[in-house]
CSV table of C-alpha atoms and ligand atoms in Angstrom, one decimal:
chain,number,residue,atom,x,y,z
A,1,MET,CA,0.7,-20.1,-12.1
A,2,ARG,CA,0.9,-22.7,-14.8
A,3,ILE,CA,4.5,-23.9,-14.7
A,4,ALA,CA,6.4,-26.3,-16.9
A,5,VAL,CA,9.5,-27.9,-15.3
A,6,PHE,CA,12.1,-29.0,-17.9
A,7,GLY,CA,14.4,-31.7,-16.6
A,8,LEU,CA,13.1,-34.0,-13.9
A,9,GLY,CA,16.4,-34.9,-12.2
A,10,TYR,CA,17.1,-33.9,-8.7
A,11,ILE,CA,16.3,-30.2,-8.8
A,12,GLY,CA,13.5,-30.5,-11.3
A,13,SER,CA,11.7,-33.2,-9.3
A,14,VAL,CA,12.0,-31.3,-6.0
A,15,SER,CA,10.9,-28.1,-7.7
A,16,SER,CA,7.9,-29.8,-9.3
A,17,GLY,CA,6.6,-31.3,-6.1
A,18,CYS,CA,7.2,-28.2,-4.0
A,19,LEU,CA,5.8,-25.7,-6.5
A,20,ALA,CA,2.7,-27.8,-6.8
A,21,ARG,CA,2.5,-27.8,-3.1
A,22,LEU,CA,2.5,-24.0,-3.1
A,23,GLY,CA,-0.6,-24.2,-5.3
A,24,HIS,CA,0.8,-23.8,-8.8
A,25,ARG,CA,-0.2,-26.2,-11.6
A,26,VAL,CA,2.9,-28.0,-12.7
A,27,ILE,CA,3.8,-30.1,-15.7
A,28,GLY,CA,7.1,-31.8,-15.6
A,29,MET,CA,9.0,-32.5,-18.9
A,30,ASP,CA,12.0,-34.8,-19.4
A,31,ILE,CA,13.6,-36.7,-22.3
A,32,ASP,CA,13.9,-39.7,-20.0
A,33,PRO,CA,10.6,-41.7,-20.3
A,34,GLU,CA,11.1,-43.4,-17.0
A,35,LYS,CA,11.2,-40.1,-15.0
A,36,VAL,CA,8.1,-38.9,-16.9
A,37,ALA,CA,6.3,-42.1,-16.2
A,38,LEU,CA,7.1,-41.9,-12.5
A,39,LEU,CA,6.2,-38.3,-12.0
A,40,GLY,CA,3.1,-38.7,-14.2
A,41,SER,CA,1.8,-41.5,-12.0
A,42,GLY,CA,2.4,-39.7,-8.7
A,43,HIS,CA,5.9,-41.1,-7.9
A,44,ALA,CA,9.0,-39.1,-7.2
A,45,PRO,CA,11.7,-39.7,-9.8
A,46,VAL,CA,14.4,-39.2,-7.1
A,47,VAL,CA,14.7,-40.2,-3.5
A,48,GLU,CA,14.6,-37.2,-1.2
A,49,PRO,CA,12.9,-37.1,2.3
A,50,GLY,CA,9.4,-35.7,2.0
A,51,LEU,CA,9.2,-35.6,-1.7
A,52,ALA,CA,7.2,-38.8,-2.3
A,53,ALA,CA,4.3,-37.6,-0.3
A,54,LEU,CA,4.4,-34.1,-2.0
A,55,VAL,CA,4.4,-35.6,-5.4
A,56,ALA,CA,1.6,-38.2,-4.6
A,57,GLY,CA,-0.5,-35.5,-3.1
A,58,ALA,CA,-0.1,-33.0,-5.9
A,59,ASN,CA,-0.7,-35.6,-8.5
A,60,ALA,CA,-3.9,-36.8,-6.8
A,61,ALA,CA,-5.1,-33.2,-6.6
A,62,GLY,CA,-4.6,-32.8,-10.3
A,63,ARG,CA,-1.8,-30.1,-9.9
A,64,LEU,CA,1.1,-32.2,-11.2
A,65,ALA,CA,1.4,-34.0,-14.5
A,66,ALA,CA,4.3,-35.0,-16.8
A,67,THR,CA,5.2,-35.2,-20.5
A,68,ARG,CA,8.0,-36.1,-22.8
A,69,HIS,CA,7.0,-33.4,-25.3
A,70,THR,CA,8.3,-29.8,-25.1
A,71,ASP,CA,5.4,-28.5,-27.1
A,72,VAL,CA,2.9,-30.0,-24.7
A,73,ALA,CA,4.8,-28.6,-21.7
A,74,VAL,CA,4.9,-25.1,-23.3
A,75,ALA,CA,1.2,-25.3,-24.3
A,76,GLU,CA,0.2,-26.2,-20.7
A,77,SER,CA,2.2,-23.4,-19.0
A,78,ASP,CA,3.0,-19.7,-18.9
A,79,VAL,CA,6.4,-20.1,-17.3
A,80,GLY,CA,9.1,-22.6,-18.0
A,81,LEU,CA,11.5,-23.6,-15.3
A,82,VAL,CA,14.7,-25.1,-16.7
A,83,CYS,CA,16.4,-27.6,-14.4
A,84,VAL,CA,18.6,-29.7,-16.8
A,85,ALA,CA,22.1,-30.7,-15.8
A,86,THR,CA,25.3,-28.8,-16.4
A,87,PRO,CA,28.0,-31.4,-15.8
A,88,SER,CA,31.8,-31.0,-16.0
A,89,ARG,CA,33.5,-31.6,-19.3
A,90,PRO,CA,37.0,-33.3,-19.1
A,91,ASP,CA,38.7,-29.9,-19.1
A,92,GLY,CA,36.6,-28.7,-16.1
A,93,SER,CA,34.3,-26.3,-18.1
A,94,ALA,CA,30.6,-26.6,-17.5
A,95,ASP,CA,28.9,-28.5,-20.3
A,96,ASP,CA,25.9,-26.4,-21.4
A,97,THR,CA,24.7,-28.8,-24.1
A,98,GLN,CA,21.5,-29.8,-22.3
A,99,LEU,CA,20.7,-26.1,-21.6
A,100,VAL,CA,21.2,-25.1,-25.2
A,101,ASN,CA,19.1,-28.0,-26.4
A,102,VAL,CA,16.2,-27.4,-24.0
A,103,ILE,CA,16.2,-23.6,-24.5
A,104,SER,CA,16.2,-24.0,-28.3
A,105,SER,CA,13.3,-26.5,-28.2
A,106,ILE,CA,11.3,-24.3,-25.8
A,107,GLY,CA,11.9,-21.4,-28.2
A,108,ARG,CA,10.7,-23.5,-31.2
A,109,ALA,CA,7.7,-24.7,-29.3
A,110,ILE,CA,6.7,-21.1,-28.4
A,111,ARG,CA,7.0,-20.1,-32.1
A,112,ALA,CA,5.0,-23.1,-33.3
A,113,SER,CA,2.3,-22.4,-30.8
A,114,GLY,CA,2.0,-18.8,-32.0
A,115,ARG,CA,1.8,-17.5,-28.4
A,116,GLN,CA,3.0,-14.0,-27.8
A,117,GLU,CA,4.0,-14.3,-24.1
A,118,TYR,CA,6.2,-16.7,-22.3
A,119,ALA,CA,8.8,-16.5,-19.5
A,120,VAL,CA,11.7,-18.9,-19.1
A,121,ILE,CA,13.5,-19.2,-15.7
A,122,VAL,CA,16.8,-21.1,-15.6
A,123,ARG,CA,17.5,-22.8,-12.3
A,124,SER,CA,20.5,-24.8,-13.6
A,125,THR,CA,23.9,-23.5,-12.5
A,126,CYS,CA,25.8,-21.9,-15.3
A,127,LEU,CA,28.3,-19.1,-15.8
A,128,PRO,CA,27.2,-15.5,-16.7
A,129,ASP,CA,28.2,-15.8,-20.4
A,130,VAL,CA,26.1,-18.8,-20.8
A,131,HIS,CA,23.0,-16.9,-19.8
A,132,HIS,CA,23.8,-14.2,-22.3
A,133,ARG,CA,23.9,-16.9,-25.1
A,134,LEU,CA,20.8,-18.7,-23.8
A,135,ARG,CA,18.9,-15.4,-23.9
A,136,GLU,CA,19.9,-14.8,-27.5
A,137,ILE,CA,19.0,-18.4,-28.5
A,138,LEU,CA,15.5,-18.1,-26.8
A,139,ALA,CA,14.8,-14.8,-28.6
A,140,ALA,CA,16.0,-16.2,-32.0
A,141,THR,CA,14.1,-19.5,-31.8
A,142,SER,CA,10.9,-18.1,-30.4
A,143,GLY,CA,10.7,-15.1,-32.6
A,144,LEU,CA,9.6,-13.0,-29.6
A,145,SER,CA,11.4,-10.0,-28.1
A,146,TYR,CA,12.3,-9.1,-24.5
A,147,ALA,CA,10.7,-5.7,-25.1
A,148,ARG,CA,7.4,-7.4,-25.7
A,149,GLY,CA,6.1,-10.8,-24.5
A,150,LEU,CA,9.3,-12.7,-23.8
A,151,GLY,CA,10.9,-13.1,-20.4
A,152,TYR,CA,14.2,-14.6,-19.3
A,153,ALA,CA,15.5,-15.0,-15.8
A,154,THR,CA,17.9,-17.0,-13.9
A,155,ASN,CA,17.0,-18.2,-10.4
A,156,PRO,CA,19.9,-20.1,-8.9
A,157,GLU,CA,19.1,-23.0,-6.7
A,158,PHE,CA,20.4,-23.2,-3.1
A,159,LEU,CA,18.8,-26.4,-1.8
A,160,ARG,CA,20.9,-29.2,-0.4
A,161,GLU,CA,20.4,-32.9,-1.2
A,162,GLY,CA,19.0,-34.7,1.8
A,163,THR,CA,17.1,-31.6,3.1
A,164,ALA,CA,16.0,-30.3,-0.3
A,165,VAL,CA,12.2,-30.1,0.5
A,166,GLU,CA,12.9,-28.4,3.8
A,167,ASP,CA,15.3,-26.0,2.1
A,168,PHE,CA,12.9,-25.2,-0.7
A,169,PHE,CA,10.3,-23.9,1.8
A,170,ALA,CA,13.0,-22.2,3.9
A,171,PRO,CA,15.7,-21.1,1.6
A,172,PRO,CA,18.7,-19.0,2.8
A,173,LYS,CA,17.7,-16.4,0.2
A,174,ILE,CA,15.9,-16.1,-3.2
A,175,VAL,CA,18.0,-14.7,-6.0
A,176,PHE,CA,16.7,-13.7,-9.5
A,177,GLY,CA,18.4,-12.2,-12.5
A,178,ALA,CA,15.5,-11.1,-14.6
A,179,VAL,CA,15.2,-9.6,-18.1
A,180,GLY,CA,11.8,-8.3,-19.2
A,181,ARG,CA,8.7,-7.4,-17.3
A,182,GLU,CA,7.1,-10.8,-17.9
A,183,ALA,CA,10.1,-12.5,-16.3
A,184,GLU,CA,10.1,-10.2,-13.3
A,185,ALA,CA,6.4,-10.7,-12.7
A,186,ALA,CA,6.7,-14.5,-13.0
A,187,CYS,CA,9.6,-14.5,-10.5
A,188,ARG,CA,7.6,-12.5,-8.0
A,189,LYS,CA,4.7,-15.0,-8.1
A,190,LEU,CA,6.8,-18.1,-8.2
A,191,TYR,CA,7.7,-18.3,-4.5
A,192,ALA,CA,4.8,-16.2,-3.1
A,193,GLY,CA,4.3,-17.3,0.5
A,194,ILE,CA,7.9,-18.3,1.2
A,195,ASP,CA,9.6,-16.2,3.8
A,196,ALA,CA,13.1,-15.3,2.6
A,197,GLU,CA,15.0,-12.2,1.5
A,198,VAL,CA,14.6,-11.7,-2.2
A,199,PHE,CA,17.2,-10.2,-4.5
A,200,PHE,CA,16.7,-9.0,-8.0
A,201,LEU,CA,20.0,-8.7,-9.9
A,202,ASP,CA,21.0,-8.9,-13.5
A,203,PRO,CA,21.4,-12.5,-14.7
A,204,ALA,CA,25.2,-12.4,-14.7
A,205,ALA,CA,25.4,-11.3,-11.1
A,206,ALA,CA,22.7,-13.8,-10.0
A,207,ALA,CA,24.7,-16.6,-11.7
A,208,MET,CA,27.9,-15.5,-9.9
A,209,VAL,CA,26.2,-15.4,-6.5
A,210,LYS,CA,25.6,-19.2,-6.9
A,211,TYR,CA,29.2,-19.9,-7.9
A,212,ALA,CA,30.5,-17.6,-5.1
A,213,ASP,CA,28.3,-19.6,-2.6
A,214,ASN,CA,29.6,-23.0,-3.8
A,215,TYR,CA,33.2,-21.9,-4.0
A,216,TYR,CA,32.9,-20.5,-0.4
A,217,HIS,CA,31.4,-23.7,0.8
A,218,ALA,CA,34.2,-25.7,-0.8
A,219,VAL,CA,36.7,-23.3,0.8
A,220,LYS,CA,35.1,-23.7,4.2
A,221,VAL,CA,35.3,-27.5,4.0
A,222,THR,CA,38.9,-27.4,2.8
A,223,PHE,CA,39.8,-24.9,5.5
A,224,GLY,CA,38.4,-27.2,8.2
A,225,ASN,CA,40.2,-30.2,6.8
A,226,GLU,CA,43.5,-28.5,6.4
A,227,ILE,CA,43.4,-27.1,10.0
A,228,GLY,CA,42.4,-30.6,11.0
A,229,LEU,CA,45.5,-32.1,9.2
A,230,LEU,CA,47.8,-29.6,10.7
A,231,CYS,CA,46.4,-29.9,14.2
A,232,ARG,CA,46.8,-33.7,14.0
A,233,GLN,CA,50.4,-33.3,13.0
A,234,LEU,CA,51.0,-30.9,15.9
A,235,GLY,CA,49.2,-33.1,18.4
A,236,VAL,CA,46.3,-30.7,19.0
A,237,ASP,CA,42.7,-31.7,19.0
A,238,PRO,CA,41.2,-30.0,15.8
A,239,TYR,CA,37.6,-30.6,16.9
A,240,THR,CA,38.1,-28.4,19.9
A,241,VAL,CA,40.0,-25.8,18.0
A,242,MET,CA,37.3,-25.5,15.3
A,243,GLU,CA,34.5,-25.7,17.8
A,244,VAL,CA,35.8,-22.5,19.5
A,245,PHE,CA,36.7,-21.0,16.1
A,246,CYS,CA,33.0,-21.4,15.0
A,247,ARG,CA,31.7,-19.9,18.2
A,248,ASP,CA,33.3,-16.6,17.2
A,249,ARG,CA,30.4,-14.9,15.4
A,250,LYS,CA,32.1,-11.5,15.4
A,251,LEU,CA,35.1,-12.0,13.3
A,252,ASN,CA,35.1,-15.6,12.1
A,253,ILE,CA,31.5,-16.7,11.2
A,254,SER,CA,30.5,-13.2,10.0
A,255,ASP,CA,30.7,-10.9,7.0
A,256,ARG,CA,34.0,-9.5,8.2
A,257,TYR,CA,36.9,-9.7,5.8
A,258,LEU,CA,34.8,-10.9,2.9
A,259,ARG,CA,34.4,-7.8,0.7
A,260,PRO,CA,36.7,-7.5,-2.4
A,261,GLY,CA,39.3,-4.9,-1.4
A,262,ALA,CA,42.9,-4.3,-0.6
A,263,PRO,CA,45.4,-7.2,0.0
A,264,PHE,CA,45.8,-8.1,3.7
A,265,GLY,CA,48.7,-6.8,5.8
A,266,GLY,CA,49.6,-5.6,9.2
A,267,SER,CA,51.5,-6.9,12.1
A,268,CYS,CA,49.7,-10.2,12.4
A,269,LEU,CA,48.2,-11.8,9.4
A,270,PRO,CA,51.2,-12.0,7.1
A,271,LYS,CA,53.6,-13.3,9.8
A,272,ASP,CA,51.1,-15.8,11.2
A,273,VAL,CA,50.1,-17.1,7.8
A,274,ARG,CA,53.9,-17.6,7.1
A,275,ALA,CA,54.4,-19.3,10.5
A,276,LEU,CA,51.6,-21.8,9.9
A,277,ARG,CA,52.8,-22.5,6.4
A,278,HIS,CA,56.3,-23.1,7.7
A,279,ALA,CA,55.0,-25.4,10.4
A,280,ALA,CA,53.1,-27.4,7.8
A,281,GLN,CA,56.2,-27.7,5.6
A,282,LEU,CA,58.1,-29.1,8.6
A,283,THR,CA,55.5,-31.7,9.3
A,284,ASP,CA,55.4,-32.7,5.7
A,285,VAL,CA,51.7,-32.0,5.4
A,286,PRO,CA,50.8,-30.3,2.2
A,287,LEU,CA,48.2,-27.7,3.0
A,288,LYS,CA,47.5,-26.9,-0.6
A,289,MET,CA,44.9,-24.1,0.0
A,290,LEU,CA,46.5,-22.4,3.1
A,291,GLN,CA,49.9,-22.4,1.5
A,292,GLY,CA,48.4,-20.6,-1.5
A,293,VAL,CA,47.0,-17.7,0.6
A,294,ASP,CA,50.4,-16.0,1.0
A,295,ALA,CA,51.2,-16.2,-2.7
A,296,SER,CA,47.7,-15.0,-3.7
A,297,ASN,CA,48.1,-11.9,-1.4
A,298,ARG,CA,51.6,-11.1,-2.9
A,299,TYR,CA,50.0,-11.4,-6.3
A,300,GLN,CA,47.4,-8.8,-5.3
A,301,ILE,CA,50.0,-6.4,-4.2
A,302,GLY,CA,51.9,-6.8,-7.5
A,303,ARG,CA,48.6,-6.3,-9.4
A,304,LEU,CA,48.1,-3.0,-7.6
A,305,VAL,CA,51.5,-1.7,-8.5
A,306,ALA,CA,51.0,-2.8,-12.1
A,307,ARG,CA,47.6,-1.0,-12.2
A,308,ILE,CA,49.0,2.3,-11.0
A,309,GLU,CA,52.0,2.0,-13.3
A,310,ALA,CA,49.8,1.4,-16.3
A,311,ALA,CA,48.1,4.8,-15.7
A,312,ASP,CA,51.6,6.4,-16.0
A,313,PRO,CA,50.8,9.1,-13.4
A,314,ASP,CA,52.9,12.2,-12.7
A,315,ALA,CA,52.6,11.8,-9.0
A,316,VAL,CA,50.8,9.2,-6.9
A,317,GLY,CA,49.1,10.2,-3.7
A,318,PHE,CA,48.2,7.6,-1.0
A,319,VAL,CA,45.2,8.5,1.1
A,320,GLY,CA,46.1,6.2,4.0
A,321,LEU,CA,49.3,4.2,4.2
A,322,SER,CA,48.7,1.9,7.2
A,323,PHE,CA,47.2,-1.5,6.4
A,324,LYS,CA,43.9,-0.2,7.9
A,325,GLU,CA,42.6,3.1,9.2
A,326,GLY,CA,42.8,4.1,12.8
A,327,THR,CA,46.4,2.9,13.4
A,328,PRO,CA,49.8,4.3,12.4
A,329,ASP,CA,51.2,0.7,12.5
A,330,LEU,CA,53.0,0.3,9.2
A,331,ARG,CA,54.3,-3.2,9.7
A,332,GLU,CA,53.8,-5.2,6.5
A,333,SER,CA,51.3,-2.6,5.2
A,334,PRO,CA,50.6,-3.7,1.6
A,335,PHE,CA,50.5,0.0,0.6
A,336,LEU,CA,53.9,0.7,2.0
A,337,GLU,CA,55.1,-2.1,-0.2
A,338,VAL,CA,53.3,-0.6,-3.2
A,339,LEU,CA,54.8,2.8,-2.3
A,340,ARG,CA,58.4,1.3,-2.1
A,341,ARG,CA,58.0,-0.4,-5.5
A,342,LEU,CA,56.7,2.8,-7.1
A,343,VAL,CA,59.5,4.9,-5.6
A,344,SER,CA,62.1,2.4,-6.9
A,345,ALA,CA,60.5,2.6,-10.3
A,346,GLY,CA,61.2,6.4,-10.2
A,347,ARG,CA,57.6,7.5,-9.5
A,348,ARG,CA,56.9,10.7,-7.5
A,349,VAL,CA,54.8,9.7,-4.4
A,350,ARG,CA,53.1,11.4,-1.5
A,351,VAL,CA,51.1,10.2,1.4
A,352,TYR,CA,48.3,11.7,3.5
A,353,ASP,CA,47.6,9.6,6.6
A,354,PRO,CA,46.1,11.3,9.6
A,355,MET,CA,47.4,8.7,12.0
A,356,LEU,CA,51.0,8.9,10.8
A,357,LEU,CA,50.9,12.7,11.3
A,358,GLN,CA,50.3,12.0,15.0
A,359,LEU,CA,53.6,10.1,15.5
A,360,PRO,CA,56.4,12.0,17.3
A,361,THR,CA,59.0,13.7,15.2
A,362,GLY,CA,62.6,14.4,16.0
A,363,GLU,CA,64.9,11.9,17.6
A,364,HIS,CA,62.2,9.3,18.3
A,365,ASP,CA,60.5,9.6,14.9
A,366,PRO,CA,59.6,6.0,14.0
A,367,ILE,CA,58.9,7.0,10.4
A,368,SER,CA,61.9,9.3,9.7
A,369,GLU,CA,62.5,7.8,6.3
A,370,LEU,CA,58.9,8.5,5.3
A,371,ARG,CA,58.6,12.1,6.5
A,372,ALA,CA,59.6,13.5,3.2
A,373,PHE,CA,56.6,11.8,1.6
A,374,LEU,CA,54.0,13.1,4.1
A,375,ALA,CA,51.5,15.7,3.1
A,376,PRO,CA,50.2,17.8,6.0
A,377,ASP,CA,46.6,17.6,4.9
A,378,LEU,CA,44.4,16.1,2.2
A,379,GLY,CA,44.3,19.3,0.2
A,380,ALA,CA,48.1,19.4,0.0
A,381,LEU,CA,48.0,15.8,-1.4
A,382,THR,CA,45.4,16.5,-4.0
A,383,ASP,CA,47.1,19.7,-5.1
A,384,THR,CA,50.3,17.9,-5.8
A,385,CYS,CA,49.2,14.4,-7.1
A,386,ASP,CA,47.2,13.6,-10.1
A,387,TYR,CA,46.7,9.9,-9.2
A,388,LEU,CA,45.1,9.2,-5.8
A,389,VAL,CA,45.1,5.7,-4.2
A,390,VAL,CA,42.4,5.7,-1.6
A,391,THR,CA,43.1,3.0,1.0
A,392,GLN,CA,41.1,4.4,3.9
A,393,LYS,CA,37.5,5.7,4.2
A,394,LEU,CA,38.1,9.2,5.5
A,395,GLY,CA,34.5,10.1,5.2
A,396,ALA,CA,32.9,12.5,2.7
A,397,ARG,CA,33.5,15.6,4.9
A,398,MET,CA,37.3,15.2,4.7
A,399,TRP,CA,37.1,15.5,0.9
A,400,ASP,CA,34.8,18.6,0.9
A,401,GLY,CA,36.8,21.6,-0.1
A,402,THR,CA,39.7,19.6,-1.5
A,403,ARG,CA,40.5,20.6,-5.1
A,404,VAL,CA,39.8,17.3,-6.8
A,405,GLY,CA,38.8,17.8,-10.4
A,406,ALA,CA,39.0,16.3,-13.9
A,407,ARG,CA,42.8,16.0,-13.8
A,408,HIS,CA,42.6,13.6,-10.9
A,409,HIS,CA,42.3,9.9,-11.2
A,410,LEU,CA,41.0,8.1,-8.1
A,411,LEU,CA,41.7,4.4,-7.5
A,412,ASP,CA,39.4,3.7,-4.6
A,413,LEU,CA,40.2,0.5,-2.7
A,414,THR,CA,37.4,1.2,-0.1
A,415,ALA,CA,34.5,1.2,-2.6
A,416,ASP,CA,33.2,4.4,-1.0
A,417,PRO,CA,30.2,5.6,-3.1
A,418,THR,CA,30.6,9.2,-1.9
A,419,LEU,CA,33.9,9.4,-3.9
A,420,ARG,CA,32.3,8.6,-7.3
A,421,ARG,CA,31.7,12.2,-7.9
A,422,PHE,CA,35.4,13.0,-8.0
A,423,GLY,CA,37.6,13.1,-11.2
A,424,THR,CA,38.1,9.8,-13.0
A,425,TYR,CA,36.9,7.3,-10.5
A,426,GLU,CA,37.8,3.6,-10.4
A,427,GLU,CA,37.2,0.9,-7.9
A,428,LEU,CA,39.7,-2.0,-7.6
A,429,TYR,CA,37.3,-4.6,-8.8
A,430,ARG,CA,34.7,-2.8,-10.8
B,501,LIG,N1,21.7,-31.5,-7.2
B,501,LIG,C1,21.8,-30.4,-6.5
B,501,LIG,O1,21.8,-30.5,-5.2
B,501,LIG,C2,21.8,-29.1,-7.0
B,501,LIG,C3,21.8,-28.0,-6.2
B,501,LIG,C4,21.8,-26.7,-6.8
B,501,LIG,C5,21.9,-26.5,-8.1
B,501,LIG,N2,22.0,-27.6,-8.9
B,501,LIG,C6,22.1,-27.4,-10.4
B,501,LIG,O2,20.8,-27.7,-10.9
B,501,LIG,C7,21.0,-28.3,-12.3
B,501,LIG,C8,20.3,-29.7,-12.3
B,501,LIG,O3,21.0,-30.5,-11.4
B,501,LIG,P1,20.4,-32.0,-11.1
B,501,LIG,O4,21.2,-32.5,-10.0
B,501,LIG,O5,18.9,-31.9,-10.9
B,501,LIG,O6,20.6,-32.7,-12.5
B,501,LIG,P2,20.2,-34.2,-13.0
B,501,LIG,O7,21.2,-34.8,-13.8
B,501,LIG,O8,19.7,-35.0,-11.7
B,501,LIG,O9,18.9,-33.9,-13.8
B,501,LIG,C9,18.9,-33.4,-15.1
B,501,LIG,C10,17.7,-33.9,-15.9
B,501,LIG,O10,17.5,-33.2,-17.1
B,501,LIG,C11,17.1,-34.1,-18.1
B,501,LIG,N3,17.3,-33.5,-19.4
B,501,LIG,C12,18.4,-33.5,-20.1
B,501,LIG,N4,18.2,-32.9,-21.3
B,501,LIG,C13,16.9,-32.5,-21.4
B,501,LIG,C14,16.1,-31.9,-22.3
B,501,LIG,N5,16.6,-31.5,-23.5
B,501,LIG,N6,14.8,-31.7,-22.0
B,501,LIG,C15,14.3,-32.1,-20.8
B,501,LIG,N7,15.0,-32.7,-19.9
B,501,LIG,C16,16.3,-32.9,-20.1
B,501,LIG,C17,17.8,-35.3,-17.8
B,501,LIG,O11,17.2,-36.5,-18.4
B,501,LIG,C18,17.7,-35.4,-16.2
B,501,LIG,O12,16.6,-36.0,-15.8
B,501,LIG,C19,22.5,-28.3,-12.5
B,501,LIG,O13,22.9,-27.2,-13.2
B,501,LIG,C20,23.0,-28.3,-11.1
B,501,LIG,O14,24.3,-27.8,-11.1
B,501,LIG,C21,21.9,-28.9,-8.4
């Protein structure tokens, strides 16, 4: 492909050298004359292991040039890769000025050239709403439409400084958010030959993947550091602790506990989180992030109550009351807390939980105060409640034959796609 790279800073320089290495013809464009002069003469504008050789080789082979002029870059390419900076403003928001400027000038150059096809791929990190605005600016300034000729995509960048060239050729994943057939086709060709899982999303979701990644990385670093601080105060070696922690690939370094869903609860997490927070307070170590976990979880429980209350249901039915399925343990179940709050607000409430039904009745009944709320089966729950809070995946078969219809409102905390066919369906975060 003929690719123009707009912005020859860190990401733009690495992308230029690596894309040329993949066999594309690349022209780099920047408003900084020094960077243009460097890249144009076969020198890397940034220092990054392996980049100098790539740039020199591509330049010598005639596959890498540079310009200060947007119209030249657009004329020499079919795809524009935007790699300008999105720095922080004093209030923390991401400054999109460079993006707006470069997208407008690419649009104007497309219009001036009279060409009918062009695709722009934004690699810079920016929030979903910015992509929406950039798409509109590109269409308005170029005069082309996404239905015909114009393409827009975002393709967040996951490479790390210091190993950027290596990461480019072996990325953890490739993510695109593409609008228009031209953009999708350009995206597919861009990294042909690179072995990585490819995801095509809408631009907003693709942009959020990048932010979720970076936030998670920041959370990981902070987690390690806060455990380190606490261990030091308690006289424990944090390096050993975290070494063993990281060796657990089943629960710790895995995709467990990472999907948006219900607040945490149960017999262990809430009490142990509180105990560590308390220990930290005693040792005078402010574990800012870890201390926030408890408060965040309590907020989620409150949010759940407010959401149910806002629907003003006649009767709320809980499908599952324990903190997770497969156990009748109700200790610190967030749903029990939600139930209590609804009952004290005067709501009619019922529960269907197959594990609770197995508990002994009579003298040794551990849930005697809850018995009055229990429905004997799912049908009895759906018959008497118009608002169903689904906290456990019971499996589609359990629902078959239950009379769930238009009068029912399902709030599904398990994001079970088989339930979407029932009544008014809502997921917690969708
Ligand atoms: N640096 C990283 O490791 C990294 C990793 C992933 C994502 N990102 C994202 O990639 C984007 C670029 O980051 P960077 O570190 O390469 O930035 P940078 O500051 O190193 O480079 C930006 C370049 O854009 C040029 N520029 C500004 N306005 C321009 C215009 N109108 N036309 C052409 N060029 C223009 C600047 O002169 C500069 O050379 C950011 O959104 C960043 O968040 C960076």
